[in-house]
PDB file of C-alpha atoms in Angstrom:
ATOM      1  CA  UNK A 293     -12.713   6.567 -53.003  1.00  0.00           C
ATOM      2  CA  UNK A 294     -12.649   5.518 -49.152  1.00  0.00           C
ATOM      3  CA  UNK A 295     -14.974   2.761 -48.204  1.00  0.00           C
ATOM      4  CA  UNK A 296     -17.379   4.069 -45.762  1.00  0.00           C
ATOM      5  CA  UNK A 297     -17.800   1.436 -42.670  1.00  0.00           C
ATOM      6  CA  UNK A 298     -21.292   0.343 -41.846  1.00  0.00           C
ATOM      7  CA  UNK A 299     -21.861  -1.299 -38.807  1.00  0.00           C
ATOM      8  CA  UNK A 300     -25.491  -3.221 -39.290  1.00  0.00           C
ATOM      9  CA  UNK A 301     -26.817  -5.273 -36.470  1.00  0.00           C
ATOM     10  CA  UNK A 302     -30.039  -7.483 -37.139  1.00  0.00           C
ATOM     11  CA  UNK A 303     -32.810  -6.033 -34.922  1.00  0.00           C
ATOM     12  CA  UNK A 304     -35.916  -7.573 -35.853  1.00  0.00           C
ATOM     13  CA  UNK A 305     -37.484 -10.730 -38.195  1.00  0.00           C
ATOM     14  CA  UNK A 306     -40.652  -9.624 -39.475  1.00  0.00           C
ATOM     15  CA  UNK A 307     -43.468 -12.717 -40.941  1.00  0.00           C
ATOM     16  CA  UNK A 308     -46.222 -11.348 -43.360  1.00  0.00           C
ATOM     17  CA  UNK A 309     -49.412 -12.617 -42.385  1.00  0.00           C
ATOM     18  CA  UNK A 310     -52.339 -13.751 -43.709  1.00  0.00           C
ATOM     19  CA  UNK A 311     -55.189 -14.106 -40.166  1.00  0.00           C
ATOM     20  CA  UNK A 312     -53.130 -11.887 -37.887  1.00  0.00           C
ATOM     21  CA  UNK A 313     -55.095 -13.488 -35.096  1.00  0.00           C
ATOM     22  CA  UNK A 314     -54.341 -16.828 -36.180  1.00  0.00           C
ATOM     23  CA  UNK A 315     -50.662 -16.270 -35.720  1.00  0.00           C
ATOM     24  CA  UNK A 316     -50.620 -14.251 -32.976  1.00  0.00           C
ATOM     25  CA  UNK A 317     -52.469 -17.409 -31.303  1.00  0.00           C
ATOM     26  CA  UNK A 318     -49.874 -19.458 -32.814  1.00  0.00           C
ATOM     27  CA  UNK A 319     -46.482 -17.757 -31.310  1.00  0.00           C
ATOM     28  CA  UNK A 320     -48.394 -16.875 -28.091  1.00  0.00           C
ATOM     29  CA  UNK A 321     -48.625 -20.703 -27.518  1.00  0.00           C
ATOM     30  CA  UNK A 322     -44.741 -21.336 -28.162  1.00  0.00           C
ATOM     31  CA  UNK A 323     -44.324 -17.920 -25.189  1.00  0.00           C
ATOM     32  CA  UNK A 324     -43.913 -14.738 -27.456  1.00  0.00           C
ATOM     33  CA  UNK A 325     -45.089 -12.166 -25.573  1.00  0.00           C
ATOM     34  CA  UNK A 326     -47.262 -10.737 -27.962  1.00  0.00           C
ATOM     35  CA  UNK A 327     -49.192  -7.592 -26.618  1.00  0.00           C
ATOM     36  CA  UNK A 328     -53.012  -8.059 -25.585  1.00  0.00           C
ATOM     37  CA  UNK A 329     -55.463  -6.368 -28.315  1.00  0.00           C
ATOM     38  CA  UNK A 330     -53.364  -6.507 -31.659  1.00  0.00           C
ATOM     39  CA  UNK A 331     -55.187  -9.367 -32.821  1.00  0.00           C
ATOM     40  CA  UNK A 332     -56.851  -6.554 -35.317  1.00  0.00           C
ATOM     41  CA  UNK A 333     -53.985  -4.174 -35.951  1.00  0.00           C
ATOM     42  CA  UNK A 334     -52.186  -4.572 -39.136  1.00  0.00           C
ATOM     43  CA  UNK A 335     -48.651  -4.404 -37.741  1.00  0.00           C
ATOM     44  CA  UNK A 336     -47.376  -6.192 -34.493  1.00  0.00           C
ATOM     45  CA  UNK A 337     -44.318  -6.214 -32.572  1.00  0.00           C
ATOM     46  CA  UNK A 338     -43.270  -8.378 -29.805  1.00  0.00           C
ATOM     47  CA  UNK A 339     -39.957  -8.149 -27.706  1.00  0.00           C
ATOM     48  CA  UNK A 340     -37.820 -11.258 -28.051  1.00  0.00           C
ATOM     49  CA  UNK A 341     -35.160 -10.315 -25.335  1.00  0.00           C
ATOM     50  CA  UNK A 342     -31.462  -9.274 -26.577  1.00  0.00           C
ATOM     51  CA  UNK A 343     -32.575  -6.452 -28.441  1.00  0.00           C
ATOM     52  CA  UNK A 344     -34.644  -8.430 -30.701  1.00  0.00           C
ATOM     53  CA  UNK A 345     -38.176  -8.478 -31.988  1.00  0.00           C
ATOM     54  CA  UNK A 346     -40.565 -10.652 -33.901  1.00  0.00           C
ATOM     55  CA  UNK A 347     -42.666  -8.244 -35.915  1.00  0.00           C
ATOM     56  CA  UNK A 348     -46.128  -9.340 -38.057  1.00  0.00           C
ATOM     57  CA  UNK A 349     -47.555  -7.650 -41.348  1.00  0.00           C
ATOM     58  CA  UNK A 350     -50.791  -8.545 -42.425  1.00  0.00           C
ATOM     59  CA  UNK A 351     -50.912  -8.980 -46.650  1.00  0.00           C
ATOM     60  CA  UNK A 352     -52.171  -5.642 -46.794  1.00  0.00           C
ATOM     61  CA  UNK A 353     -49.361  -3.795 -45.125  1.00  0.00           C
ATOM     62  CA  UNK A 354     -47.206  -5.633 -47.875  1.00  0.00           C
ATOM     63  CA  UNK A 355     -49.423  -4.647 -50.779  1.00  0.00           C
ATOM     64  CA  UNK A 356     -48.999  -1.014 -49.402  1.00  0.00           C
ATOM     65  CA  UNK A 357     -45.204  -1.181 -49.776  1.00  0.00           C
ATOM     66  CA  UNK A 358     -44.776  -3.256 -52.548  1.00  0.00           C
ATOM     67  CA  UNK A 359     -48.619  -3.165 -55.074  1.00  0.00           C
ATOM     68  CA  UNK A 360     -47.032  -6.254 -56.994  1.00  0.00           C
ATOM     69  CA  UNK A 361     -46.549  -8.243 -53.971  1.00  0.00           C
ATOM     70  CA  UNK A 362     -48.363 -11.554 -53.831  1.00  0.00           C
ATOM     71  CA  UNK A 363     -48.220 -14.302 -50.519  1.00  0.00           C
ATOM     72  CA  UNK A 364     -45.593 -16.710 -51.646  1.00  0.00           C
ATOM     73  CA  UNK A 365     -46.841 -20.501 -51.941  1.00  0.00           C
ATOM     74  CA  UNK A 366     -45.222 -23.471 -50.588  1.00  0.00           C
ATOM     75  CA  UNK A 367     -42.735 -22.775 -47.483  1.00  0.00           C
ATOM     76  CA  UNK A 368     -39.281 -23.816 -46.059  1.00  0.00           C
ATOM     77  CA  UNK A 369     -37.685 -21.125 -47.324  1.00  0.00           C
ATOM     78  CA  UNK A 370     -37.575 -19.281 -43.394  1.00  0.00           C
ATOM     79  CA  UNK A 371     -37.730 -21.086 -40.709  1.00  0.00           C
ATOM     80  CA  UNK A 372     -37.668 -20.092 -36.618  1.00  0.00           C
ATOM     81  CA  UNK A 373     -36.244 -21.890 -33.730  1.00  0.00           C
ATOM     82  CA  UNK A 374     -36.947 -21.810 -30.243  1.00  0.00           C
ATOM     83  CA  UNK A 375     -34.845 -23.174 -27.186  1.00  0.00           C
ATOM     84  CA  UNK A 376     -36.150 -25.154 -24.825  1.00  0.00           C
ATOM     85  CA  UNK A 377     -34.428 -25.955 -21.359  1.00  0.00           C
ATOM     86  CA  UNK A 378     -34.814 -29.482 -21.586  1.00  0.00           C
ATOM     87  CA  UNK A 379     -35.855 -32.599 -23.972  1.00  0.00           C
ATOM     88  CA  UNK A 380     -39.319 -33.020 -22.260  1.00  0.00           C
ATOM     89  CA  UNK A 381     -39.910 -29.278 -23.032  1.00  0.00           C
ATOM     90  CA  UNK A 382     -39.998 -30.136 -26.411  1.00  0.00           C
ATOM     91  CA  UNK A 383     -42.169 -33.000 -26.507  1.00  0.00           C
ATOM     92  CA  UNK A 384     -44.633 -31.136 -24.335  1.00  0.00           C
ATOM     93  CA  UNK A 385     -44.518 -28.125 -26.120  1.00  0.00           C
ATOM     94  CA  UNK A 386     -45.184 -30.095 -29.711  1.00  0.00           C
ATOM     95  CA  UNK A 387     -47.960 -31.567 -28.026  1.00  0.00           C
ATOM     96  CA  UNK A 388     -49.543 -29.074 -26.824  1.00  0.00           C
ATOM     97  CA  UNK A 389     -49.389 -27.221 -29.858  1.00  0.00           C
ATOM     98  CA  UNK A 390     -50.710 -29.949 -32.136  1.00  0.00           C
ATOM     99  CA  UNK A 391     -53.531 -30.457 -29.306  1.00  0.00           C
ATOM    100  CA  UNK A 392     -54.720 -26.957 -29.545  1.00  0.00           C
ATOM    101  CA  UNK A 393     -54.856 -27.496 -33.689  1.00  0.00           C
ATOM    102  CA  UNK A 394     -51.785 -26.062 -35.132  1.00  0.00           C
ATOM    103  CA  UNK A 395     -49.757 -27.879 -37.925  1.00  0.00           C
ATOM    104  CA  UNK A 396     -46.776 -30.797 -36.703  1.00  0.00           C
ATOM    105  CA  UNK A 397     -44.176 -31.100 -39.058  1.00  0.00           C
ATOM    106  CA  UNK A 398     -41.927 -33.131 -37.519  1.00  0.00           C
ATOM    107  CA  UNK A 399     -42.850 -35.278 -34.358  1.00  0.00           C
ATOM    108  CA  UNK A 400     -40.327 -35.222 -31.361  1.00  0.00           C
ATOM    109  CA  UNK A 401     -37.105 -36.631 -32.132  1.00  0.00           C
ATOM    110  CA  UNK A 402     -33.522 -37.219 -30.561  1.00  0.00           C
ATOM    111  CA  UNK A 403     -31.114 -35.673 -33.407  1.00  0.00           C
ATOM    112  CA  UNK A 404     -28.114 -36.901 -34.435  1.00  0.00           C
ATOM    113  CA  UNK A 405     -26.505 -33.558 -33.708  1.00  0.00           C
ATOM    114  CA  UNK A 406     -27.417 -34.208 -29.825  1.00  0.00           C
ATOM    115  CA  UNK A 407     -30.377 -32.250 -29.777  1.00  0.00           C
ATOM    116  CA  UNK A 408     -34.686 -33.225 -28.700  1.00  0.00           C
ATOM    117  CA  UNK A 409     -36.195 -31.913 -31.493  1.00  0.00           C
ATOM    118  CA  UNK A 410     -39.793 -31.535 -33.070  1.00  0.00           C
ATOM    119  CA  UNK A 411     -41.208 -29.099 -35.987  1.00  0.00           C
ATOM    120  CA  UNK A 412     -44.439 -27.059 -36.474  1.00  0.00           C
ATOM    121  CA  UNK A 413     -45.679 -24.763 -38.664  1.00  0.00           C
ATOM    122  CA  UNK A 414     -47.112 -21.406 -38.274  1.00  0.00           C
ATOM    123  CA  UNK A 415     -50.526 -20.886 -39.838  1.00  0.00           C
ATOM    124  CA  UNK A 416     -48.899 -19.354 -43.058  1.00  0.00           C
ATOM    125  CA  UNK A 417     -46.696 -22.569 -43.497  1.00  0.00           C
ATOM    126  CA  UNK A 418     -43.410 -21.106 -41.888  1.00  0.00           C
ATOM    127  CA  UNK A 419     -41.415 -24.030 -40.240  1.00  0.00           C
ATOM    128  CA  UNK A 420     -40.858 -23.136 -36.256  1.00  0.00           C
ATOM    129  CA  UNK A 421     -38.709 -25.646 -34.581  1.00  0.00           C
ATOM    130  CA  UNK A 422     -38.106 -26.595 -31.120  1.00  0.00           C
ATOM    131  CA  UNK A 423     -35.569 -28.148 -29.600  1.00  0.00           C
ATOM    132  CA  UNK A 424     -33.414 -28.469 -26.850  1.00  0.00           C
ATOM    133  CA  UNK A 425     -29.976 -29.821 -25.468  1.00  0.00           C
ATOM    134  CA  UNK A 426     -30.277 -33.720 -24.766  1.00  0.00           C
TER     135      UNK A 426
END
């Protein structure tokens, strides 16, 4: 039997949610342009650029595909990262972030792999990084 070729190309991440508003907050302050008004909807989309998008479920929508599903606990099993043009991008964007209440992780740093980087984490304990080129 002749394999058949599938061509896949990734096209979208998608984050189940617990306080869709929360975490549209959350991504809105790291630039995701997250359309105005979903804050109640149970599915949201927002264009990344290249093709891709950043989609959110609320623990419902998951329940109503999957009845046995239940929120994982703990995180650090995904994790997001956003470039930044430049090192004191990062460490403004951190603070920022922590200032308006959302979780640090890791506090700006310069990495040994030549990078300013910093860690945060969404309201549902996904790790989103930052960083930029030093």
């Amino acid at each position: 039997m002749e394999k058949v070729q599938i061509t896949a190309r990734m096209d979208a991440i998608g984050i189940v949610v617990s306080d869709m508003a929360a975490t549209l907050a959350f991504y809105r302050g790291l630039g995701v342009a997250v359309p105005d008004g979903t804050e109640g909807g149970p599915h949201v989309e927002a264009e990344l650029g290249g093709g891709m998008r950043l989609m959110f479920d609320t623990e419902d929508v998951a329940r109503s595909l999957d009845p046995d599903w239940t929120p994982p606990t703990g995180g650090g099993r995904v994790g997001l990262a956003f470039r930044l043009p430049d090192p004191a991008s990062v460490d403004a964007l951190h603070a920022e972030m922590v200032a308006a209440g959302h979780a640090g992780e890791l506090e700006p740093f310069d990495a040994p792999w030549g990078q300013r980087y910093a860690s945060l984490r969404d309201p549902d304990g996904t790790t989103v990084d930052l960083y930029a080129p030093n």
